[in-house]
mmCIF file of C-alpha atoms in Angstrom:
data_model
loop_
_atom_site.group_PDB
_atom_site.id
_atom_site.type_symbol
_atom_site.label_atom_id
_atom_site.label_comp_id
_atom_site.label_asym_id
_atom_site.label_seq_id
_atom_site.Cartn_x
_atom_site.Cartn_y
_atom_site.Cartn_z
ATOM 1 C CA UNK A 293 91.018 168.897 66.865
ATOM 2 C CA UNK A 294 88.739 166.744 68.786
ATOM 3 C CA UNK A 295 89.946 168.108 71.995
ATOM 4 C CA UNK A 296 89.286 171.553 70.929
ATOM 5 C CA UNK A 297 85.813 170.737 69.695
ATOM 6 C CA UNK A 298 85.232 169.060 73.040
ATOM 7 C CA UNK A 299 86.252 172.360 74.823
ATOM 8 C CA UNK A 300 84.039 174.254 72.655
ATOM 9 C CA UNK A 301 80.970 172.187 73.078
ATOM 10 C CA UNK A 302 81.500 172.036 76.801
ATOM 11 C CA UNK A 303 81.440 175.739 77.032
ATOM 12 C CA UNK A 304 78.747 176.122 74.559
ATOM 13 C CA UNK A 305 76.200 173.188 75.108
ATOM 14 C CA UNK A 306 73.751 174.687 72.837
ATOM 15 C CA UNK A 307 72.617 171.176 71.232
ATOM 16 C CA UNK A 308 70.052 168.805 71.944
ATOM 17 C CA UNK A 309 71.496 165.380 72.652
ATOM 18 C CA UNK A 310 74.546 163.518 73.498
ATOM 19 C CA UNK A 311 78.216 163.647 71.886
ATOM 20 C CA UNK A 312 80.862 160.995 72.165
ATOM 21 C CA UNK A 313 84.250 161.936 71.592
ATOM 22 C CA UNK A 314 86.299 158.687 70.575
ATOM 23 C CA UNK A 315 89.967 158.902 71.222
ATOM 24 C CA UNK A 316 91.002 155.665 69.256
ATOM 25 C CA UNK A 317 94.472 153.911 70.012
ATOM 26 C CA UNK A 318 96.439 151.435 67.981
ATOM 27 C CA UNK A 319 95.431 152.701 64.441
ATOM 28 C CA UNK A 320 98.738 151.795 62.726
ATOM 29 C CA UNK A 321 98.291 148.027 63.914
ATOM 30 C CA UNK A 322 94.625 147.770 62.879
ATOM 31 C CA UNK A 323 93.949 146.848 66.706
ATOM 32 C CA UNK A 324 92.613 149.907 67.982
ATOM 33 C CA UNK A 325 89.195 150.070 66.520
ATOM 34 C CA UNK A 326 88.342 146.487 66.708
ATOM 35 C CA UNK A 327 89.516 146.225 70.437
ATOM 36 C CA UNK A 328 87.243 149.262 71.432
ATOM 37 C CA UNK A 329 84.186 147.486 69.748
ATOM 38 C CA UNK A 330 85.185 144.291 71.518
ATOM 39 C CA UNK A 331 85.035 145.928 74.710
ATOM 40 C CA UNK A 332 81.354 147.186 74.090
ATOM 41 C CA UNK A 333 81.967 150.765 72.940
ATOM 42 C CA UNK A 334 78.772 151.176 71.153
ATOM 43 C CA UNK A 335 76.921 149.199 73.569
ATOM 44 C CA UNK A 336 78.417 151.216 76.743
ATOM 45 C CA UNK A 337 77.986 154.548 74.590
ATOM 46 C CA UNK A 338 75.359 154.155 72.077
ATOM 47 C CA UNK A 339 75.581 156.571 69.060
ATOM 48 C CA UNK A 340 73.376 157.217 65.963
ATOM 49 C CA UNK A 341 76.201 157.783 63.498
ATOM 50 C CA UNK A 342 80.116 157.833 64.018
ATOM 51 C CA UNK A 343 82.520 160.303 62.176
ATOM 52 C CA UNK A 344 86.325 160.400 61.411
ATOM 53 C CA UNK A 345 88.994 162.480 59.540
ATOM 54 C CA UNK A 346 92.427 162.327 58.327
ATOM 55 C CA UNK A 347 94.840 165.020 57.336
ATOM 56 C CA UNK A 348 96.142 164.384 53.704
ATOM 57 C CA UNK A 349 99.302 165.990 52.043
ATOM 58 C CA UNK A 350 98.744 166.765 48.270
ATOM 59 C CA UNK A 351 95.177 168.120 48.886
ATOM 60 C CA UNK A 352 94.677 171.800 49.340
ATOM 61 C CA UNK A 353 95.346 173.103 52.608
ATOM 62 C CA UNK A 354 92.173 173.644 54.970
ATOM 63 C CA UNK A 355 89.688 172.000 52.511
ATOM 64 C CA UNK A 356 87.512 169.045 53.035
ATOM 65 C CA UNK A 357 87.317 166.246 50.564
ATOM 66 C CA UNK A 358 84.451 163.385 50.863
ATOM 67 C CA UNK A 359 83.416 160.353 49.007
ATOM 68 C CA UNK A 360 80.385 157.738 49.509
ATOM 69 C CA UNK A 361 81.377 154.212 49.280
ATOM 70 C CA UNK A 362 84.783 152.605 49.247
ATOM 71 C CA UNK A 363 87.671 155.300 50.380
ATOM 72 C CA UNK A 364 90.227 153.257 51.826
ATOM 73 C CA UNK A 365 91.535 149.567 51.506
ATOM 74 C CA UNK A 366 91.825 146.452 53.613
ATOM 75 C CA UNK A 367 95.330 146.056 54.942
ATOM 76 C CA UNK A 368 97.081 143.015 55.988
ATOM 77 C CA UNK A 369 100.289 143.579 57.758
ATOM 78 C CA UNK A 370 102.529 140.367 57.895
ATOM 79 C CA UNK A 371 106.036 139.148 58.775
ATOM 80 C CA UNK A 372 107.969 136.439 57.071
ATOM 81 C CA UNK A 373 110.953 134.927 58.999
ATOM 82 C CA UNK A 374 113.223 133.110 56.831
ATOM 83 C CA UNK A 375 115.825 130.610 58.660
ATOM 84 C CA UNK A 376 119.058 129.460 57.045
ATOM 85 C CA UNK A 377 122.345 128.329 58.420
ATOM 86 C CA UNK A 378 124.806 131.069 59.290
ATOM 87 C CA UNK A 379 128.572 130.810 58.072
ATOM 88 C CA UNK A 380 131.812 132.734 57.276
ATOM 89 C CA UNK A 381 131.377 134.815 54.300
ATOM 90 C CA UNK A 382 134.383 133.086 52.792
ATOM 91 C CA UNK A 383 132.872 129.551 53.135
ATOM 92 C CA UNK A 384 129.253 130.253 51.712
ATOM 93 C CA UNK A 385 129.236 126.586 50.664
ATOM 94 C CA UNK A 386 128.879 125.709 54.445
ATOM 95 C CA UNK A 387 125.765 128.132 54.553
ATOM 96 C CA UNK A 388 122.274 128.230 53.781
ATOM 97 C CA UNK A 389 121.931 132.023 52.940
ATOM 98 C CA UNK A 390 118.334 133.608 54.035
ATOM 99 C CA UNK A 391 119.399 136.903 52.352
ATOM 100 C CA UNK A 392 119.576 134.973 48.931
ATOM 101 C CA UNK A 393 116.396 133.452 49.606
ATOM 102 C CA UNK A 394 114.754 136.640 50.754
ATOM 103 C CA UNK A 395 116.029 138.694 47.855
ATOM 104 C CA UNK A 396 114.546 135.994 45.651
ATOM 105 C CA UNK A 397 111.268 136.195 47.598
ATOM 106 C CA UNK A 398 110.915 140.116 47.303
ATOM 107 C CA UNK A 399 111.363 139.994 43.545
ATOM 108 C CA UNK A 400 108.704 137.121 43.230
ATOM 109 C CA UNK A 401 106.184 138.667 45.432
ATOM 110 C CA UNK A 402 106.175 141.571 42.793
ATOM 111 C CA UNK A 403 104.575 139.118 40.331
ATOM 112 C CA UNK A 404 101.427 138.662 42.444
ATOM 113 C CA UNK A 405 99.742 141.873 41.329
ATOM 114 C CA UNK A 406 101.464 142.392 37.928
ATOM 115 C CA UNK A 407 100.429 138.976 36.815
ATOM 116 C CA UNK A 408 97.370 138.024 38.886
ATOM 117 C CA UNK A 409 95.253 141.146 39.441
ATOM 118 C CA UNK A 410 93.296 142.773 37.038
ATOM 119 C CA UNK A 411 94.690 146.319 35.879
ATOM 120 C CA UNK A 412 91.219 147.802 36.675
ATOM 121 C CA UNK A 413 91.534 146.531 40.320
ATOM 122 C CA UNK A 414 93.469 148.197 43.173
ATOM 123 C CA UNK A 415 96.005 145.992 45.088
ATOM 124 C CA UNK A 416 99.402 146.951 46.743
ATOM 125 C CA UNK A 417 102.081 144.205 48.050
ATOM 126 C CA UNK A 418 104.660 146.089 49.608
ATOM 127 C CA UNK A 419 107.954 144.983 51.358
ATOM 128 C CA UNK A 420 108.760 147.957 53.652
ATOM 129 C CA UNK A 421 111.423 146.061 55.576
ATOM 130 C CA UNK A 422 114.211 143.461 54.964
ATOM 131 C CA UNK A 423 116.299 142.881 58.022
ATOM 132 C CA UNK A 424 119.284 140.475 58.152
ATOM 133 C CA UNK A 425 122.836 140.444 59.300
ATOM 134 C CA UNK A 426 125.240 142.640 60.771
ATOM 135 C CA UNK A 427 128.670 142.250 58.778
ATOM 136 C CA UNK A 428 129.808 142.007 55.290
ATOM 137 C CA UNK A 429 131.955 138.988 55.980
ATOM 138 C CA UNK A 430 129.403 136.689 57.375
ATOM 139 C CA UNK A 431 126.211 134.629 56.279
ATOM 140 C CA UNK A 432 123.386 135.536 58.648
ATOM 141 C CA UNK A 433 121.181 132.767 60.208
ATOM 142 C CA UNK A 434 117.953 134.697 59.709
ATOM 143 C CA UNK A 435 116.195 137.315 57.415
ATOM 144 C CA UNK A 436 112.821 139.110 58.392
ATOM 145 C CA UNK A 437 110.498 140.565 55.778
ATOM 146 C CA UNK A 438 107.818 142.817 56.858
ATOM 147 C CA UNK A 439 105.160 143.416 54.082
ATOM 148 C CA UNK A 440 101.964 145.194 53.873
ATOM 149 C CA UNK A 441 99.132 143.922 51.451
ATOM 150 C CA UNK A 442 96.296 146.184 50.503
ATOM 151 C CA UNK A 443 93.250 145.402 48.655
ATOM 152 C CA UNK A 444 89.834 146.930 47.758
ATOM 153 C CA UNK A 445 88.112 143.857 46.719
ATOM 154 C CA UNK A 446 87.683 140.921 48.923
ATOM 155 C CA UNK A 447 88.169 138.075 46.365
ATOM 156 C CA UNK A 448 91.552 139.760 45.389
ATOM 157 C CA UNK A 449 92.501 139.849 48.785
ATOM 158 C CA UNK A 450 92.073 136.056 49.563
ATOM 159 C CA UNK A 451 93.954 135.282 46.295
ATOM 160 C CA UNK A 452 96.839 137.706 46.929
ATOM 161 C CA UNK A 453 97.255 136.401 50.446
ATOM 162 C CA UNK A 454 97.172 132.753 49.329
ATOM 163 C CA UNK A 455 99.710 133.495 46.632
ATOM 164 C CA UNK A 456 102.013 135.037 49.264
ATOM 165 C CA UNK A 457 101.647 131.777 51.422
ATOM 166 C CA UNK A 458 102.383 129.685 48.305
ATOM 167 C CA UNK A 459 105.482 131.668 46.801
ATOM 168 C CA UNK A 460 106.985 132.011 50.403
ATOM 169 C CA UNK A 461 106.633 128.051 50.756
ATOM 170 C CA UNK A 462 108.066 127.441 47.362
ATOM 171 C CA UNK A 463 110.946 129.952 47.520
ATOM 172 C CA UNK A 464 111.926 128.717 50.999
ATOM 173 C CA UNK A 465 111.778 125.172 49.837
ATOM 174 C CA UNK A 466 114.089 126.078 46.722
ATOM 175 C CA UNK A 467 116.633 127.659 48.783
ATOM 176 C CA UNK A 468 116.642 125.085 51.734
ATOM 177 C CA UNK A 469 115.281 127.665 54.132
ATOM 178 C CA UNK A 470 112.889 127.092 56.960
ATOM 179 C CA UNK A 471 110.132 129.836 56.950
ATOM 180 C CA UNK A 472 107.462 131.175 59.280
ATOM 181 C CA UNK A 473 104.594 133.566 58.340
ATOM 182 C CA UNK A 474 103.305 135.928 61.185
ATOM 183 C CA UNK A 475 99.844 137.140 59.929
ATOM 184 C CA UNK A 476 98.795 140.349 61.889
ATOM 185 C CA UNK A 477 95.444 141.811 62.634
ATOM 186 C CA UNK A 478 93.507 141.792 59.206
ATOM 187 C CA UNK A 479 91.934 144.923 57.965
ATOM 188 C CA UNK A 480 88.804 145.962 56.244
ATOM 189 C CA UNK A 481 87.782 148.274 53.602
ATOM 190 C CA UNK A 482 86.495 151.512 54.634
ATOM 191 C CA UNK A 483 82.997 152.198 53.293
ATOM 192 C CA UNK A 484 81.569 155.523 53.978
ATOM 193 C CA UNK A 485 77.518 155.515 54.326
ATOM 194 C CA UNK A 486 75.829 157.557 51.641
ATOM 195 C CA UNK A 487 73.355 159.203 53.955
ATOM 196 C CA UNK A 488 76.154 159.950 56.430
ATOM 197 C CA UNK A 489 78.389 161.321 53.814
ATOM 198 C CA UNK A 490 75.547 163.574 52.324
ATOM 199 C CA UNK A 491 74.906 164.980 55.917
ATOM 200 C CA UNK A 492 78.495 165.678 56.578
ATOM 201 C CA UNK A 493 79.164 167.371 53.311
ATOM 202 C CA UNK A 494 76.341 169.651 53.565
ATOM 203 C CA UNK A 495 77.337 170.646 57.235
ATOM 204 C CA UNK A 496 80.901 171.260 56.018
ATOM 205 C CA UNK A 497 79.715 173.420 53.027
ATOM 206 C CA UNK A 498 77.436 175.124 55.330
ATOM 207 C CA UNK A 499 80.167 176.199 57.623
ATOM 208 C CA UNK A 500 83.160 176.466 55.411
ATOM 209 C CA UNK A 501 81.482 177.438 51.863
ATOM 210 C CA UNK A 502 81.230 175.155 48.951
ATOM 211 C CA UNK A 503 84.428 176.326 47.542
ATOM 212 C CA UNK A 504 86.297 174.497 50.427
ATOM 213 C CA UNK A 505 84.369 171.107 50.217
ATOM 214 C CA UNK A 506 84.879 168.701 47.266
ATOM 215 C CA UNK A 507 82.978 165.481 46.845
ATOM 216 C CA UNK A 508 85.451 163.669 44.073
ATOM 217 C CA UNK A 509 88.273 162.445 46.094
ATOM 218 C CA UNK A 510 89.554 159.388 44.749
ATOM 219 C CA UNK A 511 89.834 156.358 46.945
ATOM 220 C CA UNK A 512 93.145 155.540 48.808
ATOM 221 C CA UNK A 513 95.160 152.487 49.036
ATOM 222 C CA UNK A 514 96.193 153.567 52.663
ATOM 223 C CA UNK A 515 94.137 151.954 55.412
ATOM 224 C CA UNK A 516 92.389 152.953 58.649
ATOM 225 C CA UNK A 517 90.817 150.839 61.241
ATOM 226 C CA UNK A 518 87.988 153.324 61.709
ATOM 227 C CA UNK A 519 86.365 150.982 58.950
ATOM 228 C CA UNK A 520 85.591 148.459 61.619
ATOM 229 C CA UNK A 521 83.391 151.179 63.320
ATOM 230 C CA UNK A 522 81.773 151.909 59.845
ATOM 231 C CA UNK A 523 80.893 148.126 59.794
ATOM 232 C CA UNK A 524 78.725 148.741 63.047
ATOM 233 C CA UNK A 525 77.504 152.145 62.344
ATOM 234 C CA UNK A 526 76.551 154.603 59.927
ATOM 235 C CA UNK A 527 78.924 157.119 59.326
ATOM 236 C CA UNK A 528 81.665 158.851 57.276
ATOM 237 C CA UNK A 529 85.414 159.366 57.075
ATOM 238 C CA UNK A 530 86.703 162.468 55.389
ATOM 239 C CA UNK A 531 90.096 164.139 54.203
ATOM 240 C CA UNK A 532 91.307 167.476 55.249
ATOM 241 C CA UNK A 533 94.106 168.902 52.795
ATOM 242 C CA UNK A 534 97.347 169.538 54.540
ATOM 243 C CA UNK A 535 98.802 171.242 51.604
ATOM 244 C CA UNK A 536 101.915 170.540 49.564
ATOM 245 C CA UNK A 537 103.882 168.772 51.930
ATOM 246 C CA UNK A 538 105.762 165.247 52.284
ATOM 247 C CA UNK A 539 103.366 162.496 52.721
ATOM 248 C CA UNK A 540 102.413 160.992 56.116
ATOM 249 C CA UNK A 541 104.939 158.401 57.313
ATOM 250 C CA UNK A 542 107.592 160.414 55.501
ATOM 251 C CA UNK A 543 110.528 161.423 57.912
ATOM 252 C CA UNK A 544 110.069 165.178 56.955
ATOM 253 C CA UNK A 545 106.231 165.136 57.079
ATOM 254 C CA UNK A 546 104.767 168.126 58.992
ATOM 255 C CA UNK A 547 101.459 168.544 60.272
ATOM 256 C CA UNK A 548 100.040 171.861 59.202
ATOM 257 C CA UNK A 549 98.963 173.216 62.664
ATOM 258 C CA UNK A 550 96.728 175.950 60.944
ATOM 259 C CA UNK A 551 94.224 172.998 60.326
ATOM 260 C CA UNK A 552 93.643 172.568 64.034
ATOM 261 C CA UNK A 553 90.983 175.188 64.413
ATOM 262 C CA UNK A 554 89.344 174.140 60.996
ATOM 263 C CA UNK A 555 89.176 170.376 61.945
ATOM 264 C CA UNK A 556 87.772 171.478 65.288
ATOM 265 C CA UNK A 557 85.212 173.716 63.508
ATOM 266 C CA UNK A 558 84.054 170.551 61.342
ATOM 267 C CA UNK A 559 83.435 168.702 64.610
ATOM 268 C CA UNK A 560 81.428 171.325 66.121
ATOM 269 C CA UNK A 561 79.178 171.834 62.866
ATOM 270 C CA UNK A 562 78.571 168.206 62.739
ATOM 271 C CA UNK A 563 77.004 168.391 66.408
ATOM 272 C CA UNK A 564 75.273 171.553 65.523
ATOM 273 C CA UNK A 565 73.638 170.227 62.503
ATOM 274 C CA UNK A 566 72.562 166.941 63.873
ATOM 275 C CA UNK A 567 71.439 167.779 67.222
ATOM 276 C CA UNK A 568 69.768 171.272 66.533
#
């Protein structure tokens, strides 16, 4: 979509100003945006405002969804490695089983949100991977849990992460395992600027019509490291509906390619409205 918009703007340079096209790597690890900023993105390529977009299944195809303020959560992607003592499965008394320890840890982590976070706040602790062993007749040496933690509130975030550290330590000690916690690049809450959101909404309405532009999209607990750019510059991140398809990250998710010219037209619209 951005390439398409760039091609059109290069062929039709009827605007007064400079347009920067930002092709950001490493979004899933929360490292792309911060790395580009640290590399001097906005010093080398100054901008007044910055805009981003994401397609979302479950929203009407080809329609735009905007929200000022908090739109997406801060994410922390961690890895917990439990080390026990391997043994033959017929002699469990000779082992220290990291699978049993890890299983207990998975269940204990579920209590963090249910018993420590207000039901009126948005927090997620998700264990997305549990890797241990290769055979049913042995006790493995190690188990690895990969987790993602998402918060809309910084105080909640600090409390939840501290609880993960505490519960991991206590559980590992209870099962005589050693443990290591590898903390990944921390995320930040994506907050849309009100002025930029109002401008982007009006540009979309002018281009596509009010019936294809909505301003009441709910916040998402997914995360996006474009949020780091919005900490530096005014801007907006909006959603483009992908229709009734499987959610992103699902193995059967399919991007609706009819949205390609729609998204490209949105980028062109922003340029033409801002740089008249």
